[in-house]
Amino acid sequence: VIYSTKYLKIIKFLMREFLMRLLYLQRDFIKYLKNVSYFQHKESKGFYEDNFKNYYIDFKVKHTLKNKTGIPSLYIVESDKYIIFPGMVIQWLLGMLQLYQEDNEMLKKEILLARDWLIENIEKNYFIPNNFKLLDPEMNIKNDNSAMTSFMIISALVRLNYINLISTDKTIYLCKKIADFALKSDEKKGACLMIDKDVILQEYTYIDNNIVLNGWIFSILGLYDLINFLKNNDDTRDYENYEKIMILSQKTFLKYIDNFISEDNWSFYDTKKRKSSPNYHQLHILLLSVLIDLNIISDNRVINIKMRWEKSYKNTFKKIKYIIFKIFKKIFDKQLYSTL
């Protein structure tokens, strides 16, 4: 009887876990189909050619997907807590900047809320801890820094300056501090992986040096914004230092880009060769397009890769295949979370 009660409790626990995952997956999949999922939705290029306040990727949808905490946060199921992740706040802010008009006081109030949260948290150490292990407790990283987060903050700050919501002096000061800390070696709490003359700007500082493609490109775009901002403000000495890093990272990117191409011309999410979901595959195409448009990296090989990925994305069979693959991955998420 004791054993049967014990086994019954185990079965009940497993059933509860299974039902939680099923409900969680069902809800997220419905949001995905409706294109209202914070993380999995169709991306498009931003209107950056029309107005500098617009970011390179259109993040307007991020602003519409707010939750009841005010600032975007994730609900962690197991701990029953809302956690603020800086990357979500940055993309929320960049989405609002695209919608910004001077006479929209409500939107301006939200923009200032995001601005103040970022500045308050960045001024402590010139990077914001990313809480990565709350999403994946088994993640093996050297530190909680992220070049993607840091350089996207820089992209947000220079756009806030453009619409006069932060002073030029403050922008220059914060951007340099953030960039200098992010560009430290990942062995010294920075987010830069240096292998001989190779320079990789990391989204996650993995112990095994795994590299995430979209995080690297977002970091390069932030570095590009910083260089141009300093140029426009006659800060010659420093922008030349950052340009040297940009040149090294461009060369490294061209050296590594083939590591992100699968045999069936689908993109890998990272150098561990994990296949991208259709939305991440589309994001990779858009990010390569931006690099080419801005002449940051316009090598013929990169143009060819983008064209091959675009052709693959139009293949319905492949899209269905990788959506199903994503669903199975979602079932076995180590940590359940939601933006509700």
Tab-separated table of C-alpha atoms in Angstrom:
chain	number	residue	atom	x	y	z
A	1	VAL	CA	0.000	0.000	0.000
A	2	ILE	CA	2.860	2.378	0.855
A	3	TYR	CA	4.548	1.676	-2.484
A	4	SER	CA	1.308	2.060	-4.445
A	5	THR	CA	0.644	5.447	-2.767
A	6	LYS	CA	4.184	6.568	-3.557
A	7	TYR	CA	3.870	5.538	-7.215
A	8	LEU	CA	0.461	7.176	-7.408
A	9	LYS	CA	1.988	10.478	-6.252
A	10	ILE	CA	4.730	10.172	-8.875
A	11	ILE	CA	2.172	9.446	-11.603
A	12	LYS	CA	0.053	12.426	-10.491
A	13	PHE	CA	3.124	14.668	-10.525
A	14	LEU	CA	4.124	13.521	-14.027
A	15	MET	CA	0.568	13.955	-15.283
A	16	ARG	CA	0.476	17.471	-13.839
A	17	GLU	CA	3.792	18.320	-15.533
A	18	PHE	CA	2.561	16.889	-18.823
A	19	LEU	CA	-0.717	18.850	-18.685
A	20	MET	CA	1.127	22.066	-17.777
A	21	ARG	CA	3.421	21.637	-20.765
A	22	LEU	CA	0.508	20.771	-23.030
A	23	LEU	CA	-1.467	23.876	-21.995
A	24	TYR	CA	1.661	26.026	-22.198
A	25	LEU	CA	2.479	24.702	-25.673
A	26	GLN	CA	-1.103	25.028	-26.882
A	27	ARG	CA	-1.355	28.647	-25.719
A	28	ASP	CA	2.006	29.611	-27.227
A	29	PHE	CA	1.252	27.819	-30.485
A	30	ILE	CA	-2.085	29.650	-30.844
A	31	LYS	CA	-0.252	32.949	-30.216
A	32	TYR	CA	2.335	31.884	-32.819
A	33	LEU	CA	-0.371	31.148	-35.429
A	34	LYS	CA	-1.995	34.541	-34.743
A	35	ASN	CA	1.416	36.254	-35.037
A	36	VAL	CA	1.045	37.735	-31.534
A	37	SER	CA	3.798	35.805	-29.771
A	38	TYR	CA	6.463	38.072	-28.248
A	39	PHE	CA	9.287	35.728	-29.271
A	40	GLN	CA	7.916	33.902	-32.309
A	41	HIS	CA	6.343	36.246	-34.839
A	42	LYS	CA	7.015	37.291	-38.405
A	43	GLU	CA	9.705	39.947	-38.604
A	44	SER	CA	10.177	42.673	-41.185
A	45	LYS	CA	12.822	45.292	-41.908
A	46	GLY	CA	12.436	48.621	-40.164
A	47	PHE	CA	11.984	51.868	-42.075
A	48	TYR	CA	15.466	53.056	-41.166
A	49	GLU	CA	15.999	54.654	-44.582
A	50	ASP	CA	13.032	56.995	-43.969
A	51	ASN	CA	13.926	58.162	-40.471
A	52	PHE	CA	16.863	57.395	-38.165
A	53	LYS	CA	14.570	56.930	-35.145
A	54	ASN	CA	13.406	53.710	-36.829
A	55	TYR	CA	15.479	50.633	-36.018
A	56	TYR	CA	16.771	48.139	-38.584
A	57	ILE	CA	14.167	45.511	-37.660
A	58	ASP	CA	10.546	46.564	-37.240
A	59	PHE	CA	9.837	46.035	-33.529
A	60	LYS	CA	6.468	47.834	-33.432
A	61	VAL	CA	4.745	44.551	-32.544
A	62	LYS	CA	6.853	44.395	-29.358
A	63	HIS	CA	5.133	47.544	-28.108
A	64	THR	CA	1.658	46.119	-28.651
A	65	LEU	CA	2.477	42.955	-26.681
A	66	LYS	CA	2.640	44.570	-23.255
A	67	ASN	CA	1.609	42.774	-20.092
A	68	LYS	CA	0.134	43.885	-16.787
A	69	THR	CA	3.487	44.752	-15.151
A	70	GLY	CA	3.984	47.930	-17.229
A	71	ILE	CA	7.511	47.126	-18.386
A	72	PRO	CA	7.641	43.870	-20.427
A	73	SER	CA	8.528	40.872	-18.281
A	74	LEU	CA	8.404	37.102	-18.378
A	75	TYR	CA	6.191	35.061	-16.105
A	76	ILE	CA	8.259	32.132	-14.831
A	77	VAL	CA	5.807	29.305	-14.180
A	78	GLU	CA	7.776	27.330	-11.579
A	79	SER	CA	8.633	30.291	-9.356
A	80	ASP	CA	5.325	32.093	-10.022
A	81	LYS	CA	7.225	35.369	-10.557
A	82	TYR	CA	7.514	38.072	-13.183
A	83	ILE	CA	11.138	38.685	-14.227
A	84	ILE	CA	12.319	41.657	-16.299
A	85	PHE	CA	14.808	40.730	-19.021
A	86	PRO	CA	16.722	43.710	-20.477
A	87	GLY	CA	16.496	42.484	-24.075
A	88	MET	CA	12.698	42.638	-23.911
A	89	VAL	CA	12.775	46.205	-22.556
A	90	ILE	CA	15.180	47.339	-25.299
A	91	GLN	CA	13.073	45.897	-28.120
A	92	TRP	CA	9.930	47.346	-26.519
A	93	LEU	CA	11.635	50.748	-26.504
A	94	LEU	CA	12.877	50.441	-30.100
A	95	GLY	CA	9.345	49.514	-31.184
A	96	MET	CA	7.933	52.597	-29.447
A	97	LEU	CA	10.531	54.866	-31.053
A	98	GLN	CA	9.240	53.802	-34.468
A	99	LEU	CA	5.741	54.930	-33.444
A	100	TYR	CA	6.870	58.111	-31.698
A	101	GLN	CA	5.287	61.462	-32.484
A	102	GLU	CA	5.946	64.521	-30.307
A	103	ASP	CA	2.267	65.077	-29.561
A	104	ASN	CA	1.682	61.513	-28.327
A	105	GLU	CA	2.058	62.061	-24.584
A	106	MET	CA	1.017	58.529	-23.597
A	107	LEU	CA	3.654	56.935	-25.815
A	108	LYS	CA	6.262	59.445	-24.656
A	109	LYS	CA	5.521	58.483	-21.045
A	110	GLU	CA	6.175	54.809	-21.846
A	111	ILE	CA	9.367	55.668	-23.758
A	112	LEU	CA	10.665	57.616	-20.751
A	113	LEU	CA	9.742	54.696	-18.467
A	114	ALA	CA	11.864	52.341	-20.610
A	115	ARG	CA	14.673	54.924	-20.909
A	116	ASP	CA	14.829	55.496	-17.151
A	117	TRP	CA	14.779	51.756	-16.391
A	118	LEU	CA	17.680	51.106	-18.786
A	119	ILE	CA	19.786	54.050	-17.575
A	120	GLU	CA	19.179	53.259	-13.907
A	121	ASN	CA	20.278	49.659	-14.413
A	122	ILE	CA	23.153	50.330	-16.810
A	123	GLU	CA	24.796	52.930	-14.600
A	124	LYS	CA	25.549	50.371	-11.873
A	125	ASN	CA	28.139	48.378	-13.846
A	126	TYR	CA	27.727	49.536	-17.480
A	127	PHE	CA	26.060	46.277	-18.339
A	128	ILE	CA	22.722	44.827	-17.255
A	129	PRO	CA	22.732	41.236	-15.967
A	130	ASN	CA	20.664	39.228	-18.433
A	131	ASN	CA	19.275	36.545	-16.059
A	132	PHE	CA	19.972	33.872	-18.675
A	133	LYS	CA	20.078	31.049	-16.124
A	134	LEU	CA	16.507	31.789	-15.057
A	135	LEU	CA	15.477	30.622	-18.534
A	136	ASP	CA	17.912	27.721	-18.727
A	137	PRO	CA	19.391	26.680	-15.360
A	138	GLU	CA	21.849	24.365	-17.135
A	139	MET	CA	23.261	27.062	-19.433
A	140	ASN	CA	27.073	26.945	-19.273
A	141	ILE	CA	28.199	30.544	-19.600
A	142	LYS	CA	31.258	32.448	-18.386
A	143	ASN	CA	29.252	35.450	-17.240
A	144	ASP	CA	25.831	37.092	-17.567
A	145	ASN	CA	26.984	39.798	-19.980
A	146	SER	CA	25.780	40.023	-23.590
A	147	ALA	CA	27.184	42.075	-26.460
A	148	MET	CA	23.773	41.924	-28.137
A	149	THR	CA	22.061	43.485	-25.119
A	150	SER	CA	24.775	46.114	-24.641
A	151	PHE	CA	24.968	47.214	-28.272
A	152	MET	CA	21.188	47.259	-28.671
A	153	ILE	CA	21.093	49.613	-25.663
A	154	ILE	CA	23.556	51.805	-27.579
A	155	SER	CA	21.250	51.689	-30.636
A	156	ALA	CA	18.362	52.770	-28.404
A	157	LEU	CA	20.333	55.571	-26.712
A	158	VAL	CA	21.491	57.194	-29.969
A	159	ARG	CA	17.882	57.155	-31.225
A	160	LEU	CA	16.660	58.700	-27.981
A	161	ASN	CA	19.264	61.413	-28.543
A	162	TYR	CA	18.002	61.896	-32.103
A	163	ILE	CA	14.520	62.776	-30.792
A	164	ASN	CA	16.007	64.885	-27.951
A	165	LEU	CA	15.025	62.610	-25.065
A	166	ILE	CA	18.605	62.327	-23.773
A	167	SER	CA	21.470	64.826	-23.985
A	168	THR	CA	24.401	64.322	-26.374
A	169	ASP	CA	26.970	64.416	-23.555
A	170	LYS	CA	25.085	61.794	-21.561
A	171	THR	CA	24.669	59.626	-24.669
A	172	ILE	CA	28.377	59.750	-25.527
A	173	TYR	CA	29.383	59.000	-21.926
A	174	LEU	CA	27.019	56.039	-21.497
A	175	CYS	CA	27.633	54.567	-24.962
A	176	LYS	CA	31.419	54.554	-24.509
A	177	LYS	CA	31.175	52.985	-21.057
A	178	ILE	CA	28.743	50.299	-22.274
A	179	ALA	CA	30.807	49.512	-25.383
A	180	ASP	CA	34.117	49.376	-23.513
A	181	PHE	CA	32.732	46.929	-20.965
A	182	ALA	CA	31.060	44.733	-23.621
A	183	LEU	CA	34.273	44.657	-25.682
A	184	LYS	CA	36.305	43.255	-22.807
A	185	SER	CA	37.281	39.616	-23.097
A	186	ASP	CA	34.564	37.217	-21.943
A	187	GLU	CA	37.174	35.917	-19.491
A	188	LYS	CA	37.096	39.378	-17.843
A	189	LYS	CA	33.301	39.705	-17.517
A	190	GLY	CA	32.995	41.214	-20.996
A	191	ALA	CA	31.125	39.717	-23.960
A	192	CYS	CA	33.817	39.621	-26.632
A	193	LEU	CA	35.328	36.332	-27.751
A	194	MET	CA	38.854	36.791	-29.074
A	195	ILE	CA	40.636	33.921	-30.823
A	196	ASP	CA	43.950	35.151	-32.261
A	197	LYS	CA	42.772	38.048	-34.500
A	198	ASP	CA	39.170	36.829	-34.633
A	199	VAL	CA	36.696	39.105	-32.823
A	200	ILE	CA	33.213	37.737	-32.090
A	201	LEU	CA	30.543	39.790	-30.318
A	202	GLN	CA	28.582	37.281	-28.260
A	203	GLU	CA	24.934	37.120	-27.304
A	204	TYR	CA	25.829	34.464	-24.718
A	205	THR	CA	29.346	33.913	-23.352
A	206	TYR	CA	29.207	30.133	-23.694
A	207	ILE	CA	32.030	28.186	-22.057
A	208	ASP	CA	32.351	26.083	-25.243
A	209	ASN	CA	32.502	29.293	-27.362
A	210	ASN	CA	29.234	28.538	-29.146
A	211	ILE	CA	28.221	31.555	-31.280
A	212	VAL	CA	24.616	32.706	-31.875
A	213	LEU	CA	24.139	34.260	-35.323
A	214	ASN	CA	21.414	36.841	-34.718
A	215	GLY	CA	23.072	38.075	-31.498
A	216	TRP	CA	26.353	38.669	-33.326
A	217	ILE	CA	24.660	40.677	-36.093
A	218	PHE	CA	22.586	42.783	-33.678
A	219	SER	CA	25.862	43.582	-31.862
A	220	ILE	CA	27.555	44.631	-35.115
A	221	LEU	CA	24.614	46.951	-35.880
A	222	GLY	CA	24.958	48.576	-32.452
A	223	LEU	CA	28.699	49.051	-32.995
A	224	TYR	CA	27.879	50.605	-36.388
A	225	ASP	CA	25.471	53.027	-34.668
A	226	LEU	CA	28.114	53.960	-32.088
A	227	ILE	CA	30.801	54.657	-34.711
A	228	ASN	CA	28.481	56.887	-36.746
A	229	PHE	CA	27.222	58.708	-33.648
A	230	LEU	CA	30.775	59.517	-32.518
A	231	LYS	CA	31.742	60.561	-36.055
A	232	ASN	CA	28.790	62.953	-36.206
A	233	ASN	CA	29.821	64.422	-32.861
A	234	ASP	CA	33.494	64.890	-33.809
A	235	ASP	CA	34.799	62.269	-31.360
A	236	THR	CA	37.565	61.220	-33.786
A	237	ARG	CA	39.935	59.338	-31.505
A	238	ASP	CA	37.362	56.990	-30.028
A	239	TYR	CA	35.412	56.244	-33.178
A	240	GLU	CA	38.647	55.197	-34.879
A	241	ASN	CA	39.307	52.701	-32.060
A	242	TYR	CA	35.809	51.240	-32.468
A	243	GLU	CA	36.267	51.145	-36.252
A	244	LYS	CA	39.326	48.909	-35.801
A	245	ILE	CA	37.187	46.478	-33.793
A	246	MET	CA	34.459	46.651	-36.439
A	247	ILE	CA	36.946	45.756	-39.199
A	248	LEU	CA	38.193	42.746	-37.232
A	249	SER	CA	34.634	41.596	-36.508
A	250	GLN	CA	33.659	41.994	-40.189
A	251	LYS	CA	36.601	39.824	-41.258
A	252	THR	CA	35.755	37.243	-38.585
A	253	PHE	CA	32.095	37.191	-39.655
A	254	LEU	CA	33.080	36.353	-43.230
A	255	LYS	CA	35.364	33.629	-41.916
A	256	TYR	CA	32.591	32.028	-39.808
A	257	ILE	CA	29.444	32.584	-41.913
A	258	ASP	CA	29.614	29.141	-43.568
A	259	ASN	CA	29.203	27.554	-40.114
A	260	PHE	CA	25.595	28.779	-40.093
A	261	ILE	CA	24.491	27.097	-43.358
A	262	SER	CA	22.860	23.663	-43.355
A	263	GLU	CA	23.056	21.197	-46.230
A	264	ASP	CA	19.477	22.021	-47.278
A	265	ASN	CA	20.216	25.774	-47.287
A	266	TRP	CA	18.422	26.456	-44.018
A	267	SER	CA	20.152	28.594	-41.399
A	268	PHE	CA	21.585	27.315	-38.160
A	269	TYR	CA	20.729	29.285	-35.032
A	270	ASP	CA	24.275	28.879	-33.721
A	271	THR	CA	27.601	27.143	-34.347
A	272	LYS	CA	26.314	24.086	-32.477
A	273	LYS	CA	24.308	23.668	-35.682
A	274	ARG	CA	20.862	23.867	-34.101
A	275	LYS	CA	18.344	24.411	-36.899
A	276	SER	CA	16.531	27.747	-36.764
A	277	SER	CA	12.768	27.984	-36.437
A	278	PRO	CA	11.121	29.531	-39.543
A	279	ASN	CA	10.886	32.888	-37.755
A	280	TYR	CA	14.558	32.892	-36.782
A	281	HIS	CA	15.460	31.811	-40.313
A	282	GLN	CA	13.495	34.787	-41.632
A	283	LEU	CA	15.210	37.057	-39.074
A	284	HIS	CA	18.622	35.856	-40.292
A	285	ILE	CA	17.628	36.778	-43.864
A	286	LEU	CA	16.502	40.250	-42.757
A	287	LEU	CA	19.662	40.852	-40.740
A	288	LEU	CA	21.887	39.866	-43.670
A	289	SER	CA	19.820	42.214	-45.855
A	290	VAL	CA	20.491	45.079	-43.436
A	291	LEU	CA	24.238	44.360	-43.358
A	292	ILE	CA	24.254	44.400	-47.169
A	293	ASP	CA	22.052	47.531	-47.460
A	294	LEU	CA	24.258	49.500	-45.069
A	295	ASN	CA	27.408	48.204	-46.774
A	296	ILE	CA	28.658	46.876	-43.424
A	297	ILE	CA	29.240	43.419	-44.880
A	298	SER	CA	28.365	43.270	-48.588
A	299	ASP	CA	30.630	40.441	-49.732
A	300	ASN	CA	29.235	38.476	-52.705
A	301	ARG	CA	29.328	35.300	-50.621
A	302	VAL	CA	26.979	36.856	-48.035
A	303	ILE	CA	24.641	38.057	-50.803
A	304	ASN	CA	24.596	34.526	-52.226
A	305	ILE	CA	23.843	32.992	-48.805
A	306	LYS	CA	20.963	35.428	-48.289
A	307	MET	CA	19.494	34.478	-51.691
A	308	ARG	CA	19.769	30.756	-50.900
A	309	TRP	CA	18.087	31.247	-47.531
A	310	GLU	CA	15.307	33.284	-49.149
A	311	LYS	CA	14.669	30.483	-51.629
A	312	SER	CA	14.530	27.942	-48.780
A	313	TYR	CA	12.122	30.122	-46.807
A	314	LYS	CA	9.663	30.015	-49.733
A	315	ASN	CA	9.640	26.200	-49.563
A	316	THR	CA	6.391	25.297	-47.736
A	317	PHE	CA	7.538	21.760	-46.939
A	318	LYS	CA	10.663	23.041	-45.190
A	319	LYS	CA	8.680	25.600	-43.193
A	320	ILE	CA	6.218	22.962	-41.960
A	321	LYS	CA	9.101	20.621	-41.172
A	322	TYR	CA	10.870	23.199	-39.001
A	323	ILE	CA	7.652	24.372	-37.312
A	324	ILE	CA	7.047	20.763	-36.205
A	325	PHE	CA	10.676	20.530	-35.101
A	326	LYS	CA	10.185	23.709	-33.021
A	327	ILE	CA	7.022	22.313	-31.390
A	328	PHE	CA	8.862	19.216	-30.200
A	329	LYS	CA	11.668	21.373	-28.803
A	330	LYS	CA	9.101	23.501	-26.982
A	331	ILE	CA	7.580	20.455	-25.287
A	332	PHE	CA	10.904	19.760	-23.590
A	333	ASP	CA	11.747	23.328	-22.526
A	334	LYS	CA	13.676	23.183	-19.258
A	335	GLN	CA	11.872	26.265	-18.005
A	336	LEU	CA	8.261	27.219	-18.709
A	337	TYR	CA	7.706	30.942	-19.212
A	338	SER	CA	5.139	33.270	-20.669
A	339	THR	CA	4.735	36.932	-21.595
A	340	LEU	CA	1.128	36.898	-20.329
